[in-house]
Amino acid sequence: MPDHHRAYDATTLAHRVLGEGPAVICLPGGPMRASDYLGDLGGLSAHRRLVLPDLRGTGGSAVPRDPASYRCDRLVDDVEALREHLGLERVDVLAHSAGANLAALYAARHPERVGRLALITPSVLAVGIEVTGEDRRETARRRAGEPWFAAAYAALEEITAGRATDAHWQALAPLRHGRWDAAARALDAADAAQKNAEAAAAYAADGAFDPDATRATLARFTSPVLVLAGEVDLNSPPAAMAEYAGLFPHAELVVQPGAGHYPWLDDADRFVAATAAFLR
């Protein structure tokens, strides 16, 4: 059963707890997708107590009265409310994909509250790193031997040319994963039901991000940082992830071989080994 607490505006927020030991807050991506898709992060719950929040308006958390509160910079206060609810002076934070934008803003605003920061195949919106269409095509071409490659690559070409349709995004799906197997298909199929579309539309609204200011603040962030990239991740290619790691004084980059955007699905043992060693 999820636990509940109140946000700054009295919105009821939910989170699940898996495992034992020191807590790590695990911020989901999407953006604004319920945390269910994270599962137990490939078995990471055997090493740490995972605190998996449903961001406002997703999963077990209530819909707020003010839809503008879905904006990423305003969600920082929800993370702080969760830390206070847990009764922790400092807490380790793990974030996946779009959740890394929220983690970066939280670390920039409350650096003294973050112990270790693990960014898993992070989105780069909050820090203004450019991932070009050619970056994505070059990453995709590494999968040229896959039986689904021709259709997926053609869809990528249409998307990068600005002609995206729902059918193109559907055809692209295999390129988001290191293995296009039953687990990957199930994760993709659950996306629509787990994501709050209204919240996702508001997440990156005007004013959400100030990349220059965030980068300047993160350059003074002294806690240890892990940036974990997937070798074949179309969304967060390794070159961009290396640039991301370079924003911090004390960051390490780990590139998981053969992994896509959800590395705990592609090779749980390798993912858990790297992440648990960092969080230790």
PDB file of C-alpha atoms in Angstrom:
ATOM      1  CA  MET A   1       0.000   0.000   0.000  1.00  0.00           C
ATOM      2  CA  PRO A   2       1.328   3.468  -0.796  1.00  0.00           C
ATOM      3  CA  ASP A   3       2.091   5.996   1.904  1.00  0.00           C
ATOM      4  CA  HIS A   4       0.627   9.504   1.641  1.00  0.00           C
ATOM      5  CA  HIS A   5       1.640  12.987   2.716  1.00  0.00           C
ATOM      6  CA  ARG A   6       0.620  16.576   1.990  1.00  0.00           C
ATOM      7  CA  ALA A   7       2.364  18.907  -0.429  1.00  0.00           C
ATOM      8  CA  TYR A   8       2.883  22.633   0.171  1.00  0.00           C
ATOM      9  CA  ASP A   9      -0.521  23.373  -1.410  1.00  0.00           C
ATOM     10  CA  ALA A  10      -2.305  20.545   0.471  1.00  0.00           C
ATOM     11  CA  THR A  11      -2.322  18.222  -2.556  1.00  0.00           C
ATOM     12  CA  THR A  12      -2.174  14.613  -1.328  1.00  0.00           C
ATOM     13  CA  LEU A  13       0.907  12.865  -2.703  1.00  0.00           C
ATOM     14  CA  ALA A  14       1.611   9.132  -2.725  1.00  0.00           C
ATOM     15  CA  HIS A  15       4.798   7.095  -2.700  1.00  0.00           C
ATOM     16  CA  ARG A  16       5.697   3.415  -2.445  1.00  0.00           C
ATOM     17  CA  VAL A  17       8.582   1.957  -0.460  1.00  0.00           C
ATOM     18  CA  LEU A  18      10.487  -1.147  -1.561  1.00  0.00           C
ATOM     19  CA  GLY A  19      13.390  -2.763   0.244  1.00  0.00           C
ATOM     20  CA  GLU A  20      15.359  -1.955   3.369  1.00  0.00           C
ATOM     21  CA  GLY A  21      18.282   0.230   4.319  1.00  0.00           C
ATOM     22  CA  PRO A  22      19.061   3.887   3.706  1.00  0.00           C
ATOM     23  CA  ALA A  23      16.441   5.618   1.580  1.00  0.00           C
ATOM     24  CA  VAL A  24      16.905   6.771  -1.983  1.00  0.00           C
ATOM     25  CA  ILE A  25      14.183   8.875  -3.597  1.00  0.00           C
ATOM     26  CA  CYS A  26      13.583   7.583  -7.146  1.00  0.00           C
ATOM     27  CA  LEU A  27      12.056  10.197  -9.445  1.00  0.00           C
ATOM     28  CA  PRO A  28      10.161   8.802 -12.460  1.00  0.00           C
ATOM     29  CA  GLY A  29      10.276  10.148 -15.996  1.00  0.00           C
ATOM     30  CA  GLY A  30       7.631  10.302 -18.682  1.00  0.00           C
ATOM     31  CA  PRO A  31       7.391  13.167 -18.084  1.00  0.00           C
ATOM     32  CA  MET A  32       4.637  12.825 -15.509  1.00  0.00           C
ATOM     33  CA  ARG A  33       4.371   9.057 -15.630  1.00  0.00           C
ATOM     34  CA  ALA A  34       3.380   7.117 -12.513  1.00  0.00           C
ATOM     35  CA  SER A  35       6.322   5.410 -10.860  1.00  0.00           C
ATOM     36  CA  ASP A  36       4.959   1.872 -11.416  1.00  0.00           C
ATOM     37  CA  TYR A  37       7.027   1.465 -14.580  1.00  0.00           C
ATOM     38  CA  LEU A  38      10.241   1.654 -12.535  1.00  0.00           C
ATOM     39  CA  GLY A  39       9.333  -1.622 -10.813  1.00  0.00           C
ATOM     40  CA  ASP A  40      12.104  -2.340  -8.318  1.00  0.00           C
ATOM     41  CA  LEU A  41      14.731  -1.034 -10.761  1.00  0.00           C
ATOM     42  CA  GLY A  42      15.942  -4.475 -11.693  1.00  0.00           C
ATOM     43  CA  GLY A  43      16.417  -5.591  -8.092  1.00  0.00           C
ATOM     44  CA  LEU A  44      18.035  -2.437  -6.691  1.00  0.00           C
ATOM     45  CA  SER A  45      15.606  -2.767  -3.772  1.00  0.00           C
ATOM     46  CA  ALA A  46      17.778  -5.632  -2.486  1.00  0.00           C
ATOM     47  CA  HIS A  47      20.468  -3.038  -1.772  1.00  0.00           C
ATOM     48  CA  ARG A  48      18.608   0.141  -0.783  1.00  0.00           C
ATOM     49  CA  ARG A  49      15.194   1.312   0.423  1.00  0.00           C
ATOM     50  CA  LEU A  50      13.611   2.707  -2.719  1.00  0.00           C
ATOM     51  CA  VAL A  51      11.121   5.531  -2.177  1.00  0.00           C
ATOM     52  CA  LEU A  52       9.098   5.773  -5.387  1.00  0.00           C
ATOM     53  CA  PRO A  53       6.883   8.865  -5.534  1.00  0.00           C
ATOM     54  CA  ASP A  54       3.976   9.372  -7.886  1.00  0.00           C
ATOM     55  CA  LEU A  55       4.300  12.985  -8.966  1.00  0.00           C
ATOM     56  CA  ARG A  56       1.173  15.074  -8.494  1.00  0.00           C
ATOM     57  CA  GLY A  57      -1.644  14.035 -10.786  1.00  0.00           C
ATOM     58  CA  THR A  58      -0.122  10.608 -11.499  1.00  0.00           C
ATOM     59  CA  GLY A  59      -0.635   7.160  -9.989  1.00  0.00           C
ATOM     60  CA  GLY A  60      -1.889   7.380  -6.421  1.00  0.00           C
ATOM     61  CA  SER A  61      -1.277  11.124  -6.068  1.00  0.00           C
ATOM     62  CA  ALA A  62      -4.142  13.586  -6.258  1.00  0.00           C
ATOM     63  CA  VAL A  63      -4.793  16.005  -9.102  1.00  0.00           C
ATOM     64  CA  PRO A  64      -3.884  19.509  -7.901  1.00  0.00           C
ATOM     65  CA  ARG A  65      -6.274  22.430  -8.017  1.00  0.00           C
ATOM     66  CA  ASP A  66      -3.766  24.479 -10.018  1.00  0.00           C
ATOM     67  CA  PRO A  67      -2.636  22.777 -13.262  1.00  0.00           C
ATOM     68  CA  ALA A  68       0.280  25.216 -13.477  1.00  0.00           C
ATOM     69  CA  SER A  69       1.783  23.377 -10.498  1.00  0.00           C
ATOM     70  CA  TYR A  70       2.733  20.566 -12.903  1.00  0.00           C
ATOM     71  CA  ARG A  71       5.576  22.753 -14.178  1.00  0.00           C
ATOM     72  CA  CYS A  72       8.899  21.094 -13.425  1.00  0.00           C
ATOM     73  CA  ASP A  73      10.393  23.891 -11.323  1.00  0.00           C
ATOM     74  CA  ARG A  74       7.297  23.898  -9.123  1.00  0.00           C
ATOM     75  CA  LEU A  75       7.593  20.147  -8.552  1.00  0.00           C
ATOM     76  CA  VAL A  76      10.843  20.797  -6.667  1.00  0.00           C
ATOM     77  CA  ASP A  77       8.749  21.714  -3.624  1.00  0.00           C
ATOM     78  CA  ASP A  78       7.047  18.303  -3.804  1.00  0.00           C
ATOM     79  CA  VAL A  79      10.419  16.544  -3.614  1.00  0.00           C
ATOM     80  CA  GLU A  80      11.332  18.683  -0.632  1.00  0.00           C
ATOM     81  CA  ALA A  81       8.008  17.832   1.027  1.00  0.00           C
ATOM     82  CA  LEU A  82       8.784  14.136   0.566  1.00  0.00           C
ATOM     83  CA  ARG A  83      12.229  14.520   2.107  1.00  0.00           C
ATOM     84  CA  GLU A  84      10.680  16.268   5.100  1.00  0.00           C
ATOM     85  CA  HIS A  85       8.020  13.559   5.371  1.00  0.00           C
ATOM     86  CA  LEU A  86      10.775  10.935   5.482  1.00  0.00           C
ATOM     87  CA  GLY A  87      12.444  12.864   8.304  1.00  0.00           C
ATOM     88  CA  LEU A  88      15.836  12.966   6.586  1.00  0.00           C
ATOM     89  CA  GLU A  89      18.349  15.815   6.684  1.00  0.00           C
ATOM     90  CA  ARG A  90      20.026  14.498   3.528  1.00  0.00           C
ATOM     91  CA  VAL A  91      18.851  11.898   1.061  1.00  0.00           C
ATOM     92  CA  ASP A  92      20.237  10.161  -1.988  1.00  0.00           C
ATOM     93  CA  VAL A  93      18.292  10.845  -5.182  1.00  0.00           C
ATOM     94  CA  LEU A  94      17.981   8.662  -8.287  1.00  0.00           C
ATOM     95  CA  ALA A  95      16.159   9.968 -11.331  1.00  0.00           C
ATOM     96  CA  HIS A  96      15.253   8.432 -14.668  1.00  0.00           C
ATOM     97  CA  SER A  97      14.826  10.264 -17.981  1.00  0.00           C
ATOM     98  CA  ALA A  98      12.615  13.360 -17.565  1.00  0.00           C
ATOM     99  CA  GLY A  99      12.834  12.874 -13.810  1.00  0.00           C
ATOM    100  CA  ALA A 100      16.445  14.011 -14.092  1.00  0.00           C
ATOM    101  CA  ASN A 101      15.246  17.512 -14.976  1.00  0.00           C
ATOM    102  CA  LEU A 102      13.455  17.615 -11.645  1.00  0.00           C
ATOM    103  CA  ALA A 103      16.455  16.111  -9.856  1.00  0.00           C
ATOM    104  CA  ALA A 104      18.782  18.715 -11.370  1.00  0.00           C
ATOM    105  CA  LEU A 105      16.522  21.558 -10.270  1.00  0.00           C
ATOM    106  CA  TYR A 106      16.181  20.038  -6.806  1.00  0.00           C
ATOM    107  CA  ALA A 107      19.957  19.645  -6.459  1.00  0.00           C
ATOM    108  CA  ALA A 108      20.448  23.224  -7.654  1.00  0.00           C
ATOM    109  CA  ARG A 109      17.931  24.643  -5.164  1.00  0.00           C
ATOM    110  CA  HIS A 110      18.701  22.345  -2.209  1.00  0.00           C
ATOM    111  CA  PRO A 111      22.288  21.115  -2.652  1.00  0.00           C
ATOM    112  CA  GLU A 112      22.716  20.598   1.068  1.00  0.00           C
ATOM    113  CA  ARG A 113      19.850  18.076   1.077  1.00  0.00           C
ATOM    114  CA  VAL A 114      21.331  15.702  -1.536  1.00  0.00           C
ATOM    115  CA  GLY A 115      23.772  12.990  -0.542  1.00  0.00           C
ATOM    116  CA  ARG A 116      24.429  11.150  -3.811  1.00  0.00           C
ATOM    117  CA  LEU A 117      22.765  11.873  -7.144  1.00  0.00           C
ATOM    118  CA  ALA A 118      22.253   9.107  -9.724  1.00  0.00           C
ATOM    119  CA  LEU A 119      20.974  10.249 -13.122  1.00  0.00           C
ATOM    120  CA  ILE A 120      19.791   7.314 -15.225  1.00  0.00           C
ATOM    121  CA  THR A 121      19.610   7.988 -19.000  1.00  0.00           C
ATOM    122  CA  PRO A 122      18.688  11.580 -18.114  1.00  0.00           C
ATOM    123  CA  SER A 123      16.792  14.134 -20.146  1.00  0.00           C
ATOM    124  CA  VAL A 124      18.891  17.232 -20.819  1.00  0.00           C
ATOM    125  CA  LEU A 125      16.204  19.942 -20.944  1.00  0.00           C
ATOM    126  CA  ALA A 126      17.055  21.456 -17.571  1.00  0.00           C
ATOM    127  CA  VAL A 127      20.739  21.876 -18.457  1.00  0.00           C
ATOM    128  CA  GLY A 128      20.424  22.873 -22.115  1.00  0.00           C
ATOM    129  CA  ILE A 129      22.566  20.185 -23.744  1.00  0.00           C
ATOM    130  CA  GLU A 130      21.771  19.772 -27.440  1.00  0.00           C
ATOM    131  CA  VAL A 131      21.071  16.317 -28.861  1.00  0.00           C
ATOM    132  CA  THR A 132      20.897  16.699 -32.631  1.00  0.00           C
ATOM    133  CA  GLY A 133      19.005  14.639 -35.150  1.00  0.00           C
ATOM    134  CA  GLU A 134      22.306  13.315 -36.446  1.00  0.00           C
ATOM    135  CA  ASP A 135      23.288  12.272 -32.915  1.00  0.00           C
ATOM    136  CA  ARG A 136      20.119  10.190 -32.777  1.00  0.00           C
ATOM    137  CA  ARG A 137      20.550   8.770 -36.282  1.00  0.00           C
ATOM    138  CA  GLU A 138      24.135   7.771 -35.557  1.00  0.00           C
ATOM    139  CA  THR A 139      23.027   5.992 -32.381  1.00  0.00           C
ATOM    140  CA  ALA A 140      20.152   4.300 -34.190  1.00  0.00           C
ATOM    141  CA  ARG A 141      22.394   2.992 -36.981  1.00  0.00           C
ATOM    142  CA  ARG A 142      24.150   0.773 -34.459  1.00  0.00           C
ATOM    143  CA  ARG A 143      20.973  -1.342 -34.532  1.00  0.00           C
ATOM    144  CA  ALA A 144      20.996  -1.867 -38.303  1.00  0.00           C
ATOM    145  CA  GLY A 145      21.017  -5.656 -37.984  1.00  0.00           C
ATOM    146  CA  GLU A 146      17.693  -5.838 -36.131  1.00  0.00           C
ATOM    147  CA  PRO A 147      14.658  -7.152 -38.069  1.00  0.00           C
ATOM    148  CA  TRP A 148      12.574  -4.090 -37.161  1.00  0.00           C
ATOM    149  CA  PHE A 149      15.313  -1.581 -38.000  1.00  0.00           C
ATOM    150  CA  ALA A 150      14.153  -0.376 -41.435  1.00  0.00           C
ATOM    151  CA  ALA A 151      10.695   0.694 -40.241  1.00  0.00           C
ATOM    152  CA  ALA A 152      12.023   2.214 -37.018  1.00  0.00           C
ATOM    153  CA  TYR A 153      14.765   4.158 -38.793  1.00  0.00           C
ATOM    154  CA  ALA A 154      12.344   5.478 -41.402  1.00  0.00           C
ATOM    155  CA  ALA A 155      10.118   6.689 -38.561  1.00  0.00           C
ATOM    156  CA  LEU A 156      13.098   8.391 -36.939  1.00  0.00           C
ATOM    157  CA  GLU A 157      13.839  10.231 -40.180  1.00  0.00           C
ATOM    158  CA  GLU A 158      10.267  11.538 -40.304  1.00  0.00           C
ATOM    159  CA  ILE A 159      10.345  12.577 -36.641  1.00  0.00           C
ATOM    160  CA  THR A 160      13.658  14.429 -36.924  1.00  0.00           C
ATOM    161  CA  ALA A 161      12.324  16.187 -40.044  1.00  0.00           C
ATOM    162  CA  GLY A 162       9.380  17.502 -38.024  1.00  0.00           C
ATOM    163  CA  ARG A 163       6.776  15.272 -39.661  1.00  0.00           C
ATOM    164  CA  ALA A 164       6.005  13.070 -36.665  1.00  0.00           C
ATOM    165  CA  THR A 165       2.705  11.222 -36.398  1.00  0.00           C
ATOM    166  CA  ASP A 166       1.465   8.787 -33.760  1.00  0.00           C
ATOM    167  CA  ALA A 167       2.292   5.979 -36.164  1.00  0.00           C
ATOM    168  CA  HIS A 168       5.892   7.177 -36.424  1.00  0.00           C
ATOM    169  CA  TRP A 169       6.301   7.271 -32.640  1.00  0.00           C
ATOM    170  CA  GLN A 170       4.868   3.764 -32.414  1.00  0.00           C
ATOM    171  CA  ALA A 171       7.251   2.473 -35.088  1.00  0.00           C
ATOM    172  CA  LEU A 172      10.180   4.101 -33.264  1.00  0.00           C
ATOM    173  CA  ALA A 173       9.507   2.173 -30.032  1.00  0.00           C
ATOM    174  CA  PRO A 174      12.084  -0.626 -30.550  1.00  0.00           C
ATOM    175  CA  LEU A 175      14.855   1.969 -30.739  1.00  0.00           C
ATOM    176  CA  ARG A 176      14.128   3.017 -27.165  1.00  0.00           C
ATOM    177  CA  HIS A 177      15.198  -0.387 -25.848  1.00  0.00           C
ATOM    178  CA  GLY A 178      18.302  -2.510 -25.901  1.00  0.00           C
ATOM    179  CA  ARG A 179      16.080  -5.564 -26.457  1.00  0.00           C
ATOM    180  CA  TRP A 180      12.664  -5.370 -28.097  1.00  0.00           C
ATOM    181  CA  ASP A 181      11.228  -8.237 -26.070  1.00  0.00           C
ATOM    182  CA  ALA A 182       8.021  -8.873 -24.121  1.00  0.00           C
ATOM    183  CA  ALA A 183       9.135  -6.771 -21.148  1.00  0.00           C
ATOM    184  CA  ALA A 184       9.954  -3.810 -23.392  1.00  0.00           C
ATOM    185  CA  ARG A 185       6.628  -4.119 -25.235  1.00  0.00           C
ATOM    186  CA  ALA A 186       4.716  -4.249 -21.946  1.00  0.00           C
ATOM    187  CA  LEU A 187       6.482  -1.168 -20.611  1.00  0.00           C
ATOM    188  CA  ASP A 188       5.681   0.788 -23.771  1.00  0.00           C
ATOM    189  CA  ALA A 189       2.075  -0.417 -23.854  1.00  0.00           C
ATOM    190  CA  ALA A 190       1.488   0.824 -20.290  1.00  0.00           C
ATOM    191  CA  ASP A 191       2.762   4.339 -21.000  1.00  0.00           C
ATOM    192  CA  ALA A 192      -0.534   5.937 -22.018  1.00  0.00           C
ATOM    193  CA  ALA A 193      -2.407   4.628 -18.998  1.00  0.00           C
ATOM    194  CA  GLN A 194       0.341   5.630 -16.555  1.00  0.00           C
ATOM    195  CA  LYS A 195       1.013   9.123 -17.909  1.00  0.00           C
ATOM    196  CA  ASN A 196      -1.004  12.278 -17.187  1.00  0.00           C
ATOM    197  CA  ALA A 197      -1.108  13.987 -20.592  1.00  0.00           C
ATOM    198  CA  GLU A 198      -2.265  17.345 -19.201  1.00  0.00           C
ATOM    199  CA  ALA A 199       0.550  17.314 -16.667  1.00  0.00           C
ATOM    200  CA  ALA A 200       3.089  16.295 -19.312  1.00  0.00           C
ATOM    201  CA  ALA A 201       2.029  19.250 -21.479  1.00  0.00           C
ATOM    202  CA  ALA A 202       2.563  21.668 -18.578  1.00  0.00           C
ATOM    203  CA  TYR A 203       5.824  20.115 -17.351  1.00  0.00           C
ATOM    204  CA  ALA A 204       8.142  22.147 -19.594  1.00  0.00           C
ATOM    205  CA  ALA A 205       5.962  25.268 -19.893  1.00  0.00           C
ATOM    206  CA  ASP A 206       7.596  28.679 -20.223  1.00  0.00           C
ATOM    207  CA  GLY A 207       9.623  29.456 -17.134  1.00  0.00           C
ATOM    208  CA  ALA A 208      10.242  25.850 -16.134  1.00  0.00           C
ATOM    209  CA  PHE A 209      13.926  25.870 -17.036  1.00  0.00           C
ATOM    210  CA  ASP A 210      16.815  28.325 -16.944  1.00  0.00           C
ATOM    211  CA  PRO A 211      19.670  26.161 -18.252  1.00  0.00           C
ATOM    212  CA  ASP A 212      22.436  28.734 -17.810  1.00  0.00           C
ATOM    213  CA  ALA A 213      21.539  29.370 -14.183  1.00  0.00           C
ATOM    214  CA  THR A 214      21.148  25.653 -13.464  1.00  0.00           C
ATOM    215  CA  ARG A 215      24.494  24.790 -15.050  1.00  0.00           C
ATOM    216  CA  ALA A 216      26.219  27.516 -13.040  1.00  0.00           C
ATOM    217  CA  THR A 217      24.740  26.180  -9.806  1.00  0.00           C
ATOM    218  CA  LEU A 218      25.510  22.535 -10.601  1.00  0.00           C
ATOM    219  CA  ALA A 219      29.136  23.509 -11.255  1.00  0.00           C
ATOM    220  CA  ARG A 220      29.296  24.178  -7.499  1.00  0.00           C
ATOM    221  CA  PHE A 221      27.449  20.978  -6.503  1.00  0.00           C
ATOM    222  CA  THR A 222      29.966  18.995  -4.473  1.00  0.00           C
ATOM    223  CA  SER A 223      28.123  15.719  -3.849  1.00  0.00           C
ATOM    224  CA  PRO A 224      29.039  12.595  -5.888  1.00  0.00           C
ATOM    225  CA  VAL A 225      27.106  12.174  -9.138  1.00  0.00           C
ATOM    226  CA  LEU A 226      26.574   9.167 -11.382  1.00  0.00           C
ATOM    227  CA  VAL A 227      25.430   9.622 -14.970  1.00  0.00           C
ATOM    228  CA  LEU A 228      24.439   6.221 -16.343  1.00  0.00           C
ATOM    229  CA  ALA A 229      23.969   6.057 -20.105  1.00  0.00           C
ATOM    230  CA  GLY A 230      22.724   3.295 -22.358  1.00  0.00           C
ATOM    231  CA  GLU A 231      25.102   2.467 -25.196  1.00  0.00           C
ATOM    232  CA  VAL A 232      22.277   2.493 -27.761  1.00  0.00           C
ATOM    233  CA  ASP A 233      19.937   4.979 -26.068  1.00  0.00           C
ATOM    234  CA  LEU A 234      18.364   7.135 -28.748  1.00  0.00           C
ATOM    235  CA  ASN A 235      16.966   9.635 -26.231  1.00  0.00           C
ATOM    236  CA  SER A 236      20.146  10.225 -24.217  1.00  0.00           C
ATOM    237  CA  PRO A 237      23.142   9.233 -26.376  1.00  0.00           C
ATOM    238  CA  PRO A 238      26.448   8.569 -24.602  1.00  0.00           C
ATOM    239  CA  ALA A 239      28.171  11.663 -26.056  1.00  0.00           C
ATOM    240  CA  ALA A 240      25.500  13.920 -24.584  1.00  0.00           C
ATOM    241  CA  MET A 241      25.716  12.027 -21.303  1.00  0.00           C
ATOM    242  CA  ALA A 242      29.466  12.620 -21.170  1.00  0.00           C
ATOM    243  CA  GLU A 243      28.761  16.331 -21.574  1.00  0.00           C
ATOM    244  CA  TYR A 244      26.187  16.111 -18.786  1.00  0.00           C
ATOM    245  CA  ALA A 245      28.666  14.449 -16.423  1.00  0.00           C
ATOM    246  CA  GLY A 246      31.116  17.231 -17.207  1.00  0.00           C
ATOM    247  CA  LEU A 247      28.781  19.803 -15.662  1.00  0.00           C
ATOM    248  CA  PHE A 248      29.552  18.519 -12.155  1.00  0.00           C
ATOM    249  CA  PRO A 249      32.803  18.705 -10.175  1.00  0.00           C
ATOM    250  CA  HIS A 250      32.540  15.093  -8.968  1.00  0.00           C
ATOM    251  CA  ALA A 251      30.680  12.995 -11.541  1.00  0.00           C
ATOM    252  CA  GLU A 252      31.367   9.637 -13.114  1.00  0.00           C
ATOM    253  CA  LEU A 253      29.953   8.429 -16.408  1.00  0.00           C
ATOM    254  CA  VAL A 254      29.003   4.779 -16.824  1.00  0.00           C
ATOM    255  CA  VAL A 255      27.906   3.557 -20.262  1.00  0.00           C
ATOM    256  CA  GLN A 256      26.004   0.283 -19.977  1.00  0.00           C
ATOM    257  CA  PRO A 257      26.778  -1.944 -22.978  1.00  0.00           C
ATOM    258  CA  GLY A 258      23.810  -2.828 -25.171  1.00  0.00           C
ATOM    259  CA  ALA A 259      21.359  -0.817 -23.071  1.00  0.00           C
ATOM    260  CA  GLY A 260      18.681   1.559 -24.269  1.00  0.00           C
ATOM    261  CA  HIS A 261      16.624   4.103 -22.347  1.00  0.00           C
ATOM    262  CA  TYR A 262      15.542   1.608 -19.655  1.00  0.00           C
ATOM    263  CA  PRO A 263      18.823  -0.078 -18.685  1.00  0.00           C
ATOM    264  CA  TRP A 264      17.387  -2.068 -15.757  1.00  0.00           C
ATOM    265  CA  LEU A 265      15.236  -3.949 -18.284  1.00  0.00           C
ATOM    266  CA  ASP A 266      18.079  -4.653 -20.702  1.00  0.00           C
ATOM    267  CA  ASP A 267      20.550  -6.072 -18.165  1.00  0.00           C
ATOM    268  CA  ALA A 268      19.318  -5.898 -14.585  1.00  0.00           C
ATOM    269  CA  ASP A 269      22.458  -7.422 -13.080  1.00  0.00           C
ATOM    270  CA  ARG A 270      24.787  -4.968 -14.768  1.00  0.00           C
ATOM    271  CA  PHE A 271      22.540  -2.013 -13.967  1.00  0.00           C
ATOM    272  CA  VAL A 272      22.168  -2.936 -10.296  1.00  0.00           C
ATOM    273  CA  ALA A 273      25.878  -3.622  -9.905  1.00  0.00           C
ATOM    274  CA  ALA A 274      26.822  -0.172 -11.201  1.00  0.00           C
ATOM    275  CA  THR A 275      24.081   1.724  -9.394  1.00  0.00           C
ATOM    276  CA  ALA A 276      24.398  -0.069  -6.057  1.00  0.00           C
ATOM    277  CA  ALA A 277      28.161   0.387  -6.102  1.00  0.00           C
ATOM    278  CA  PHE A 278      27.696   4.116  -6.564  1.00  0.00           C
ATOM    279  CA  LEU A 279      24.971   4.466  -3.922  1.00  0.00           C
ATOM    280  CA  ARG A 280      26.700   1.997  -1.564  1.00  0.00           C
TER     281      ARG A 280
END
